[in-house]
Amino acid sequence: MDERRIVVVGAGPAGLASAAELGRRGLPVLVLEQADRVASSWRGRYDRLRLNSSRPFSKLPGAGYRPARFRPGTGMFPTRDELVQYLEDYAEGNGIDVRASTRLERIDRDADRWILRTSRGDVRADQVIVAAGYDHTPHVPDWPGRERFQRPLVHAAAYRNPQPYQDADVLVVGPGCSGMEIAYELAVNGARRVRLAVRTPPNILIRSPIGPLMALLMLKLPPAVGDAVTRFARRHEVGDLSEYGLPVPDEGIFSRLRRLKVAPAIVDMEVIEAIKDRRIEIVSRVDSLDETGVRLAGGDRIEPDAVIAATGYRQGLEPVVGHLGLLDERGAPRVVRAEAAPGLRFIGYSPRPAHMRYMGREARQAAKEIARLEAVRTGRHGPSPARARVPRLMRGLRSGAEA
Ligand SMILES: Cc1cc2nc3c(=O)[nH]c(=O)nc-3n(C[C@H](O)[C@H](O)[C@H](O)COP(=O)(O)OP(=O)(O)OC[C@H]3O[C@@H](n4cnc5c(N)ncnc54)[C@H](O)[C@@H]3O)c2cc1C
């Protein structure tokens, strides 16, 4: 049995930030990652994807030394590949010990410790951080007739670029960030017709460098205040999209975020223009499918050549911790920002604008608490964060010189 004090599950932003913050406090950490490299979620996302949170609000914690910064030349809204590079630099600069190609299958209690059942054997640990991703498992609704549909139907997670959809009639389902962006990309890059099916009208924000700052400020206020301010901003920037099928929803951004953990659609103005000139046609929600067609709410039946379901994700935690009673009815952790069980935490499960920056804060808080517990357990205090940072600073400088 592999014995460890601290194990982190997942080498995405949340897991890497957790490991870095623990390492900075002199605590050795093993990171288990199912993929063969760090940042696997981002490597698999579509080619055009850029962050909707601006660079200053997308950094992981790191007291200002090199691996916490994006490389020179990175745009204000880093591209997918720039973010992957950043996460690789961050893992290397922080000397994070990642055991790749190792999938966590289940966590069991073992007296006052945890046993992690992995695809490469069991690991026993005192402290576990699960950072396996809020957007873990692509979710496609179980529409009646789905199994009969004979045409391509993929989740947005499988979409890469518009190339396979040249001259095609495409139905994109779901008006979140991904659905809107994919619809736009198809509309301006060769698809013959693009429709966007909407069940619940989205809250919309225009991508802006200071957007995350405004959101962070408003998260400190009652949701009704943030809702009113962003509704005003929408009216001013976007205008009324009711005649195109996108009325302003009754429930504002911050109320919806609190109630359903659903973030707004953050898009560029060009997407709104495409809706206004009907290169993207808004249609009602999908009700059912048959061999060749899609029945929409209200009765219309359309025959798209392909359907792309930008219909969200699930956390996929049931097989791992479902038996421990730590999940709510939707399969998300009941307790975040604190221990969910003694020695077990979830990081990255509180979606919000500038989520990556926030998960860095969660990681720092968790590392502080774990360091305190470790100090009590061993009866001594480990190196201060400042002292622990020195060798990493040197490593960061070295990798900077090599870059
Ligand atoms: C399309 C899209 C765009 C986004 N854009 C932004 C943005 O602009 N700004 C922002 O702040 N946030 C954004 N987010 C939200 C969020 O910040 C990112 O998804 C971020 O990558 C989440 O980090 P994470 O570490 O929690 O999860 P992930 O990045 O998904 O990393 C989880 C890691 O855990 C691994 N893993 C999963 N299960 C297991 C297991 N059982 N065993 C071992 N390893 C496992 C995975 O392989 C993965 O490497 C976006 C999300 C999506 C879907």
Short mmCIF file of C-alpha atoms and ligand atoms in Angstrom, two decimals:
data_model
loop_
_atom_site.label_atom_id
_atom_site.label_comp_id
_atom_site.label_asym_id
_atom_site.label_seq_id
_atom_site.Cartn_x
_atom_site.Cartn_y
_atom_site.Cartn_z
CA MET A 1 0.00 0.00 0.00
CA ASP A 2 1.30 3.43 -0.98
CA GLU A 3 1.17 5.58 2.18
CA ARG A 4 0.84 9.37 1.78
CA ARG A 5 -0.07 12.23 4.02
CA ILE A 6 -1.81 14.33 1.37
CA VAL A 7 -3.28 13.36 -1.99
CA VAL A 8 -4.93 15.67 -4.52
CA VAL A 9 -7.13 14.21 -7.24
CA GLY A 10 -6.99 16.02 -10.60
CA ALA A 11 -4.23 18.02 -12.31
CA GLY A 12 -6.40 20.84 -13.64
CA PRO A 13 -6.30 24.41 -12.29
CA ALA A 14 -7.94 23.49 -8.95
CA GLY A 15 -5.72 20.48 -8.24
CA LEU A 16 -2.53 22.24 -9.32
CA ALA A 17 -3.34 25.30 -7.21
CA SER A 18 -4.03 23.04 -4.21
CA ALA A 19 -0.76 21.16 -4.63
CA ALA A 20 1.20 24.39 -5.11
CA GLU A 21 -0.29 26.02 -2.02
CA LEU A 22 0.43 22.93 0.08
CA GLY A 23 3.95 22.67 -1.33
CA ARG A 24 4.58 26.29 -0.48
CA ARG A 25 3.85 25.37 3.12
CA GLY A 26 6.42 22.59 3.02
CA LEU A 27 3.85 19.78 2.76
CA PRO A 28 4.57 17.02 0.24
CA VAL A 29 1.62 16.17 -1.99
CA LEU A 30 0.89 13.50 -4.54
CA VAL A 31 -1.44 14.50 -7.39
CA LEU A 32 -3.36 11.70 -9.12
CA GLU A 33 -4.37 12.44 -12.71
CA GLN A 34 -6.31 10.11 -14.96
CA ALA A 35 -4.93 11.62 -18.18
CA ASP A 36 -1.34 11.33 -19.33
CA ARG A 37 -0.59 15.03 -18.73
CA VAL A 38 -1.73 18.01 -16.69
CA ALA A 39 -4.52 20.32 -17.97
CA SER A 40 -6.31 17.56 -19.85
CA SER A 41 -9.75 19.22 -19.74
CA TRP A 42 -8.38 22.27 -21.51
CA ARG A 43 -6.44 20.28 -24.09
CA GLY A 44 -9.72 18.68 -25.17
CA ARG A 45 -11.74 21.89 -25.61
CA TYR A 46 -12.59 23.50 -28.94
CA ASP A 47 -9.91 25.21 -31.01
CA ARG A 48 -11.41 28.71 -30.89
CA LEU A 49 -11.93 28.76 -27.12
CA ARG A 50 -10.52 31.73 -25.24
CA LEU A 51 -11.06 32.41 -21.57
CA ASN A 52 -14.03 34.61 -20.84
CA SER A 53 -12.30 35.81 -17.69
CA SER A 54 -9.46 38.23 -18.41
CA ARG A 55 -5.85 37.26 -17.75
CA PRO A 56 -5.42 39.12 -14.42
CA PHE A 57 -8.50 37.32 -13.10
CA SER A 58 -7.51 33.89 -14.33
CA LYS A 59 -4.22 33.45 -12.50
CA LEU A 60 -3.59 30.79 -9.93
CA PRO A 61 -2.13 31.73 -6.56
CA GLY A 62 1.60 32.23 -6.37
CA ALA A 63 2.70 35.42 -4.63
CA GLY A 64 3.76 37.08 -7.86
CA TYR A 65 6.65 34.82 -8.85
CA ARG A 66 7.06 33.63 -12.41
CA PRO A 67 5.04 30.41 -12.67
CA ALA A 68 1.94 32.21 -11.44
CA ARG A 69 2.12 34.58 -14.42
CA PHE A 70 1.15 34.00 -18.02
CA ARG A 71 3.98 34.05 -20.54
CA PRO A 72 4.77 37.41 -22.18
CA GLY A 73 2.62 37.97 -25.24
CA THR A 74 -0.43 36.20 -23.83
CA GLY A 75 -3.59 38.05 -24.82
CA MET A 76 -6.02 39.72 -22.45
CA PHE A 77 -8.30 36.68 -22.84
CA PRO A 78 -5.86 33.75 -23.07
CA THR A 79 -6.51 31.14 -25.72
CA ARG A 80 -6.99 27.47 -24.91
CA ASP A 81 -3.37 26.72 -25.84
CA GLU A 82 -2.01 29.65 -23.82
CA LEU A 83 -3.86 28.38 -20.79
CA VAL A 84 -2.51 24.84 -21.28
CA GLN A 85 1.01 26.32 -21.49
CA TYR A 86 0.36 28.32 -18.34
CA LEU A 87 -0.79 25.25 -16.44
CA GLU A 88 2.21 23.25 -17.64
CA ASP A 89 4.55 26.05 -16.50
CA TYR A 90 2.73 26.27 -13.19
CA ALA A 91 3.05 22.53 -12.51
CA GLU A 92 6.71 22.53 -13.42
CA GLY A 93 7.59 25.78 -11.68
CA ASN A 94 5.98 24.57 -8.47
CA GLY A 95 7.66 21.16 -8.69
CA ILE A 96 4.30 19.40 -8.45
CA ASP A 97 4.48 15.61 -8.21
CA VAL A 98 1.83 14.37 -10.68
CA ARG A 99 1.19 10.64 -11.04
CA ALA A 100 -0.34 10.62 -14.53
CA SER A 101 -2.53 7.92 -16.13
CA THR A 102 -3.92 7.08 -12.69
CA ARG A 103 -7.66 7.20 -12.32
CA LEU A 104 -9.30 7.48 -8.92
CA GLU A 105 -12.19 5.03 -8.84
CA ARG A 106 -13.45 5.20 -5.29
CA ILE A 107 -12.62 6.61 -1.87
CA ASP A 108 -13.22 4.54 1.26
CA ARG A 109 -12.89 5.41 4.92
CA ASP A 110 -10.19 3.47 6.74
CA ALA A 111 -10.37 4.22 10.49
CA ASP A 112 -9.37 7.91 10.56
CA ARG A 113 -7.64 7.82 7.17
CA TRP A 114 -8.78 7.39 3.55
CA ILE A 115 -8.05 4.68 1.01
CA LEU A 116 -8.08 5.83 -2.59
CA ARG A 117 -8.80 2.97 -4.97
CA THR A 118 -7.05 3.85 -8.21
CA SER A 119 -6.52 2.20 -11.58
CA ARG A 120 -2.91 1.62 -10.45
CA GLY A 121 -3.45 0.33 -6.93
CA ASP A 122 -4.55 1.66 -3.56
CA VAL A 123 -3.15 4.75 -1.91
CA ARG A 124 -3.74 5.52 1.78
CA ALA A 125 -3.83 9.17 2.82
CA ASP A 126 -4.72 11.36 5.80
CA GLN A 127 -5.83 14.35 3.78
CA VAL A 128 -7.56 14.21 0.41
CA ILE A 129 -8.54 17.05 -1.91
CA VAL A 130 -10.87 16.09 -4.73
CA ALA A 131 -10.39 18.53 -7.65
CA ALA A 132 -11.74 16.40 -10.48
CA GLY A 133 -13.67 19.24 -12.14
CA TYR A 134 -17.19 20.69 -11.87
CA ASP A 135 -17.50 20.27 -15.65
CA HIS A 136 -16.49 16.61 -15.49
CA THR A 137 -18.96 14.55 -17.48
CA PRO A 138 -20.68 15.92 -20.62
CA HIS A 139 -24.44 15.75 -20.16
CA VAL A 140 -26.93 15.27 -23.02
CA PRO A 141 -30.60 15.31 -21.95
CA ASP A 142 -32.48 12.08 -22.34
CA TRP A 143 -34.79 13.47 -25.05
CA PRO A 144 -37.52 11.04 -26.09
CA GLY A 145 -36.48 9.35 -29.34
CA ARG A 146 -32.79 10.19 -28.90
CA GLU A 147 -31.68 6.62 -29.61
CA ARG A 148 -33.62 6.64 -32.90
CA PHE A 149 -31.98 9.81 -34.27
CA GLN A 150 -29.85 8.74 -37.25
CA ARG A 151 -27.85 11.95 -37.77
CA PRO A 152 -24.72 13.12 -35.94
CA LEU A 153 -25.47 14.24 -32.40
CA VAL A 154 -22.48 15.26 -30.28
CA HIS A 155 -21.96 17.08 -27.01
CA ALA A 156 -20.16 20.44 -27.22
CA ALA A 157 -17.24 18.76 -25.42
CA ALA A 158 -16.63 16.75 -28.61
CA TYR A 159 -16.83 19.79 -30.93
CA ARG A 160 -13.43 21.02 -32.17
CA ASN A 161 -14.01 23.39 -35.14
CA PRO A 162 -16.50 24.11 -37.96
CA GLN A 163 -14.67 22.04 -40.56
CA PRO A 164 -17.00 18.97 -40.46
CA TYR A 165 -20.07 21.23 -40.72
CA GLN A 166 -19.35 22.97 -44.03
CA ASP A 167 -22.60 23.67 -45.86
CA ALA A 168 -24.56 21.84 -43.15
CA ASP A 169 -27.76 22.80 -41.38
CA VAL A 170 -26.81 22.63 -37.70
CA LEU A 171 -28.91 22.82 -34.57
CA VAL A 172 -26.97 23.90 -31.50
CA VAL A 173 -28.84 23.24 -28.25
CA GLY A 174 -28.23 25.44 -25.23
CA PRO A 175 -27.51 29.19 -25.05
CA GLY A 176 -24.62 29.19 -22.55
CA CYS A 177 -21.13 30.48 -23.40
CA SER A 178 -20.17 27.37 -25.37
CA GLY A 179 -23.48 27.05 -27.23
CA MET A 180 -23.47 30.69 -28.31
CA GLU A 181 -19.81 30.67 -29.33
CA ILE A 182 -20.10 27.43 -31.28
CA ALA A 183 -23.23 28.68 -33.03
CA TYR A 184 -21.38 31.86 -33.97
CA GLU A 185 -18.31 30.04 -35.21
CA LEU A 186 -20.46 27.79 -37.40
CA ALA A 187 -22.50 30.72 -38.72
CA VAL A 188 -19.45 32.65 -39.92
CA ASN A 189 -17.42 29.67 -41.08
CA GLY A 190 -19.38 27.81 -43.68
CA ALA A 191 -22.45 26.22 -42.10
CA ARG A 192 -25.48 26.70 -44.36
CA ARG A 193 -27.90 27.35 -41.54
CA VAL A 194 -27.46 27.63 -37.76
CA ARG A 195 -30.24 27.45 -35.23
CA LEU A 196 -29.82 27.76 -31.48
CA ALA A 197 -32.43 26.01 -29.34
CA VAL A 198 -33.23 27.76 -26.07
CA ARG A 199 -35.13 26.29 -23.13
CA THR A 200 -34.40 28.99 -20.54
CA PRO A 201 -33.42 32.45 -21.86
CA PRO A 202 -29.88 33.12 -20.68
CA ASN A 203 -28.48 35.99 -18.75
CA ILE A 204 -25.94 37.58 -21.08
CA LEU A 205 -22.81 39.61 -20.37
CA ILE A 206 -20.39 41.04 -22.89
CA ARG A 207 -16.81 39.84 -22.40
CA SER A 208 -14.82 42.63 -20.80
CA PRO A 209 -11.41 42.87 -19.12
CA ILE A 210 -13.00 44.31 -15.98
CA GLY A 211 -16.05 42.02 -16.07
CA PRO A 212 -14.60 39.63 -13.46
CA LEU A 213 -13.75 42.55 -11.15
CA MET A 214 -17.32 43.83 -11.32
CA ALA A 215 -18.65 40.33 -10.71
CA LEU A 216 -16.38 39.83 -7.70
CA LEU A 217 -17.54 43.11 -6.19
CA MET A 218 -21.18 42.29 -6.78
CA LEU A 219 -20.84 38.84 -5.28
CA LYS A 220 -20.26 40.64 -1.98
CA LEU A 221 -23.65 42.37 -2.25
CA PRO A 222 -27.17 40.92 -1.99
CA PRO A 223 -28.00 39.08 -5.28
CA ALA A 224 -30.82 41.54 -6.06
CA VAL A 225 -28.31 44.40 -6.29
CA GLY A 226 -26.02 42.52 -8.68
CA ASP A 227 -29.06 41.43 -10.69
CA ALA A 228 -30.22 45.03 -11.10
CA VAL A 229 -26.79 46.36 -12.09
CA THR A 230 -26.16 43.64 -14.67
CA ARG A 231 -29.69 43.99 -16.06
CA PHE A 232 -28.95 47.67 -16.60
CA ALA A 233 -25.62 46.80 -18.28
CA ARG A 234 -27.37 44.31 -20.54
CA ARG A 235 -29.99 46.81 -21.61
CA HIS A 236 -27.24 49.33 -22.35
CA GLU A 237 -24.78 47.02 -24.16
CA VAL A 238 -26.92 44.31 -25.74
CA GLY A 239 -30.30 45.93 -26.14
CA ASP A 240 -33.61 44.10 -26.30
CA LEU A 241 -33.33 40.69 -27.97
CA SER A 242 -36.95 39.69 -27.32
CA GLU A 243 -37.93 39.87 -31.00
CA TYR A 244 -35.10 37.43 -31.78
CA GLY A 245 -36.29 34.98 -29.13
CA LEU A 246 -34.04 35.98 -26.23
CA PRO A 247 -36.00 38.06 -23.71
CA VAL A 248 -34.30 39.18 -20.52
CA PRO A 249 -34.95 36.40 -17.99
CA ASP A 250 -36.95 37.21 -14.87
CA GLU A 251 -34.24 35.73 -12.68
CA GLY A 252 -31.05 37.81 -12.70
CA ILE A 253 -27.45 36.64 -12.90
CA PHE A 254 -26.64 36.51 -9.21
CA SER A 255 -29.94 35.00 -8.08
CA ARG A 256 -29.60 32.26 -10.69
CA LEU A 257 -25.99 31.67 -9.76
CA ARG A 258 -26.94 31.25 -6.11
CA ARG A 259 -30.00 29.06 -6.76
CA LEU A 260 -28.76 26.83 -9.57
CA LYS A 261 -25.00 27.45 -9.73
CA VAL A 262 -25.53 28.51 -13.35
CA ALA A 263 -23.15 31.20 -14.64
CA PRO A 264 -24.29 33.70 -17.29
CA ALA A 265 -23.37 33.44 -20.97
CA ILE A 266 -20.34 35.68 -21.45
CA VAL A 267 -19.85 36.42 -25.15
CA ASP A 268 -18.37 38.96 -27.54
CA MET A 269 -20.54 41.58 -29.21
CA GLU A 270 -20.10 39.84 -32.57
CA VAL A 271 -22.24 36.96 -31.28
CA ILE A 272 -25.05 39.38 -30.45
CA GLU A 273 -24.71 40.95 -33.92
CA ALA A 274 -25.08 37.51 -35.50
CA ILE A 275 -28.29 36.95 -33.53
CA LYS A 276 -29.60 40.35 -34.58
CA ASP A 277 -28.94 39.73 -38.26
CA ARG A 278 -30.35 36.21 -37.88
CA ARG A 279 -27.24 34.36 -38.95
CA ILE A 280 -27.99 32.56 -35.69
CA GLU A 281 -31.72 31.81 -35.50
CA ILE A 282 -33.15 31.30 -32.04
CA VAL A 283 -35.70 28.48 -31.80
CA SER A 284 -37.59 26.87 -28.91
CA ARG A 285 -36.34 24.07 -26.74
CA VAL A 286 -35.98 20.52 -28.02
CA ASP A 287 -38.88 18.29 -27.06
CA SER A 288 -38.08 15.03 -28.83
CA LEU A 289 -36.18 13.43 -31.69
CA ASP A 290 -37.09 10.90 -34.37
CA GLU A 291 -35.03 9.21 -37.11
CA THR A 292 -34.41 12.37 -39.14
CA GLY A 293 -35.85 15.26 -37.20
CA VAL A 294 -36.15 17.29 -34.03
CA ARG A 295 -39.50 18.29 -32.56
CA LEU A 296 -39.35 21.68 -30.86
CA ALA A 297 -41.59 22.99 -28.10
CA GLY A 298 -44.64 24.54 -29.76
CA GLY A 299 -44.82 21.75 -32.33
CA ASP A 300 -42.39 22.75 -35.10
CA ARG A 301 -40.37 19.90 -36.55
CA ILE A 302 -36.99 20.61 -38.16
CA GLU A 303 -34.53 18.37 -39.97
CA PRO A 304 -30.98 19.56 -39.18
CA ASP A 305 -28.01 17.67 -40.61
CA ALA A 306 -26.39 17.60 -37.19
CA VAL A 307 -27.11 18.47 -33.57
CA ILE A 308 -24.54 19.84 -31.12
CA ALA A 309 -25.72 19.67 -27.52
CA ALA A 310 -24.15 22.43 -25.43
CA THR A 311 -26.20 21.18 -22.54
CA GLY A 312 -23.75 21.26 -19.68
CA TYR A 313 -21.88 18.85 -17.51
CA ARG A 314 -22.29 16.74 -14.39
CA GLN A 315 -19.72 16.28 -11.68
CA GLY A 316 -19.41 12.51 -12.08
CA LEU A 317 -18.66 12.03 -8.38
CA GLU A 318 -21.21 9.31 -7.58
CA PRO A 319 -18.93 6.30 -8.19
CA VAL A 320 -16.11 7.97 -6.27
CA VAL A 321 -17.81 9.33 -3.14
CA GLY A 322 -21.54 8.68 -3.62
CA HIS A 323 -21.52 5.96 -0.93
CA LEU A 324 -20.11 8.43 1.63
CA GLY A 325 -23.27 10.58 1.63
CA LEU A 326 -21.36 13.73 0.66
CA LEU A 327 -23.34 14.67 -2.47
CA ASP A 328 -26.58 16.57 -2.92
CA GLU A 329 -29.52 15.47 -5.09
CA ARG A 330 -27.78 16.85 -8.20
CA GLY A 331 -24.56 14.98 -7.50
CA ALA A 332 -22.55 18.04 -6.42
CA PRO A 333 -20.68 18.16 -3.09
CA ARG A 334 -22.93 19.30 -0.24
CA VAL A 335 -20.08 21.03 1.55
CA VAL A 336 -17.53 23.22 -0.21
CA ARG A 337 -15.05 25.75 1.23
CA ALA A 338 -14.63 23.51 4.31
CA GLU A 339 -14.02 19.86 5.14
CA ALA A 340 -16.81 17.75 3.64
CA ALA A 341 -15.72 14.92 5.96
CA PRO A 342 -12.71 14.80 8.29
CA GLY A 343 -9.66 15.07 6.04
CA LEU A 344 -11.65 15.27 2.78
CA ARG A 345 -12.29 18.42 0.77
CA PHE A 346 -13.67 19.39 -2.63
CA ILE A 347 -12.04 22.28 -4.49
CA GLY A 348 -13.42 23.85 -7.67
CA TYR A 349 -17.09 23.05 -7.11
CA SER A 350 -18.42 26.62 -6.63
CA PRO A 351 -18.93 27.89 -10.20
CA ARG A 352 -18.97 31.65 -10.62
CA PRO A 353 -17.49 34.32 -12.90
CA ALA A 354 -13.66 34.12 -12.81
CA HIS A 355 -13.98 30.63 -11.43
CA MET A 356 -10.32 29.80 -11.84
CA ARG A 357 -9.19 32.65 -9.68
CA TYR A 358 -11.72 31.66 -7.06
CA MET A 359 -10.55 28.05 -6.97
CA GLY A 360 -7.06 29.41 -6.27
CA ARG A 361 -8.47 31.11 -3.20
CA GLU A 362 -10.22 27.94 -2.10
CA ALA A 363 -6.93 26.08 -2.56
CA ARG A 364 -5.05 28.58 -0.42
CA GLN A 365 -7.63 28.39 2.34
CA ALA A 366 -7.59 24.58 2.33
CA ALA A 367 -3.77 24.53 2.38
CA LYS A 368 -3.71 26.86 5.39
CA GLU A 369 -6.12 24.63 7.29
CA ILE A 370 -4.26 21.44 6.39
CA ALA A 371 -0.92 23.03 7.37
CA ARG A 372 -2.41 23.96 10.74
CA LEU A 373 -3.61 20.40 11.29
CA GLU A 374 -0.24 19.00 10.28
CA ALA A 375 1.54 21.35 12.67
CA VAL A 376 -0.69 20.17 15.51
CA ARG A 377 -0.19 16.53 14.57
CA THR A 378 3.59 16.69 14.39
CA GLY A 379 3.91 19.10 17.30
CA ARG A 380 6.10 21.42 15.27
CA HIS A 381 5.64 24.10 12.73
CA GLY A 382 6.80 23.47 9.18
CA PRO A 383 8.69 26.04 7.16
CA SER A 384 6.87 29.31 6.84
CA PRO A 385 5.23 29.94 3.48
CA ALA A 386 7.94 32.49 2.73
CA ARG A 387 10.79 30.04 3.42
CA ALA A 388 9.11 27.23 1.54
CA ARG A 389 8.76 29.54 -1.41
CA VAL A 390 12.48 30.16 -1.87
CA PRO A 391 13.46 26.96 -3.70
CA ARG A 392 10.36 27.23 -5.84
CA LEU A 393 11.21 30.79 -6.67
CA MET A 394 14.61 29.57 -7.84
CA ARG A 395 13.03 26.79 -9.84
CA GLY A 396 10.65 29.31 -11.38
CA LEU A 397 13.52 31.57 -12.37
CA ARG A 398 15.42 28.63 -13.86
CA SER A 399 12.47 27.49 -15.96
CA GLY A 400 12.00 31.15 -16.98
CA ALA A 401 15.59 31.25 -18.22
CA GLU A 402 15.05 28.04 -20.16
CA ALA A 403 11.81 29.21 -21.75
C1 LIG B 1 -15.90 25.49 -22.07
C2 LIG B 1 -15.50 26.04 -20.73
C3 LIG B 1 -14.92 27.30 -20.64
C4 LIG B 1 -14.53 27.82 -19.41
N1 LIG B 1 -13.98 29.07 -19.36
C5 LIG B 1 -13.59 29.58 -18.17
C6 LIG B 1 -12.99 30.88 -18.11
O1 LIG B 1 -12.86 31.56 -19.09
N2 LIG B 1 -12.60 31.35 -16.89
C7 LIG B 1 -12.77 30.61 -15.74
O2 LIG B 1 -12.37 31.08 -14.67
N3 LIG B 1 -13.36 29.40 -15.77
C8 LIG B 1 -13.76 28.86 -16.95
N4 LIG B 1 -14.36 27.62 -16.99
C9 LIG B 1 -14.69 26.94 -15.72
C10 LIG B 1 -13.51 26.30 -14.99
O3 LIG B 1 -12.67 27.31 -14.46
C11 LIG B 1 -12.65 25.40 -15.85
O4 LIG B 1 -13.43 24.33 -16.32
C12 LIG B 1 -11.45 24.82 -15.08
O5 LIG B 1 -10.65 24.04 -15.94
C13 LIG B 1 -11.87 23.95 -13.91
O6 LIG B 1 -10.73 23.52 -13.25
P1 LIG B 1 -10.72 22.19 -12.38
O7 LIG B 1 -9.31 21.93 -12.00
O8 LIG B 1 -11.73 22.30 -11.30
O9 LIG B 1 -11.25 21.07 -13.37
P2 LIG B 1 -10.58 20.49 -14.69
O10 LIG B 1 -9.84 21.54 -15.43
O11 LIG B 1 -11.65 19.76 -15.39
O12 LIG B 1 -9.50 19.47 -14.13
C14 LIG B 1 -9.88 18.28 -13.46
C15 LIG B 1 -8.79 17.24 -13.67
O13 LIG B 1 -9.14 16.09 -12.92
C16 LIG B 1 -8.89 14.94 -13.70
N5 LIG B 1 -9.78 13.89 -13.20
C17 LIG B 1 -11.12 13.85 -13.27
N6 LIG B 1 -11.61 12.74 -12.69
C18 LIG B 1 -10.53 12.06 -12.25
C19 LIG B 1 -10.37 10.82 -11.55
N7 LIG B 1 -11.44 10.06 -11.22
N8 LIG B 1 -9.12 10.39 -11.25
C20 LIG B 1 -8.03 11.16 -11.60
N9 LIG B 1 -8.13 12.33 -12.25
C21 LIG B 1 -9.37 12.78 -12.56
C22 LIG B 1 -9.21 15.38 -15.11
O14 LIG B 1 -8.58 14.54 -16.07
C23 LIG B 1 -8.67 16.80 -15.13
O15 LIG B 1 -7.33 16.86 -15.52
C24 LIG B 1 -14.75 27.07 -18.22
C25 LIG B 1 -15.35 25.82 -18.31
C26 LIG B 1 -15.71 25.30 -19.55
C27 LIG B 1 -16.38 23.93 -19.61
#
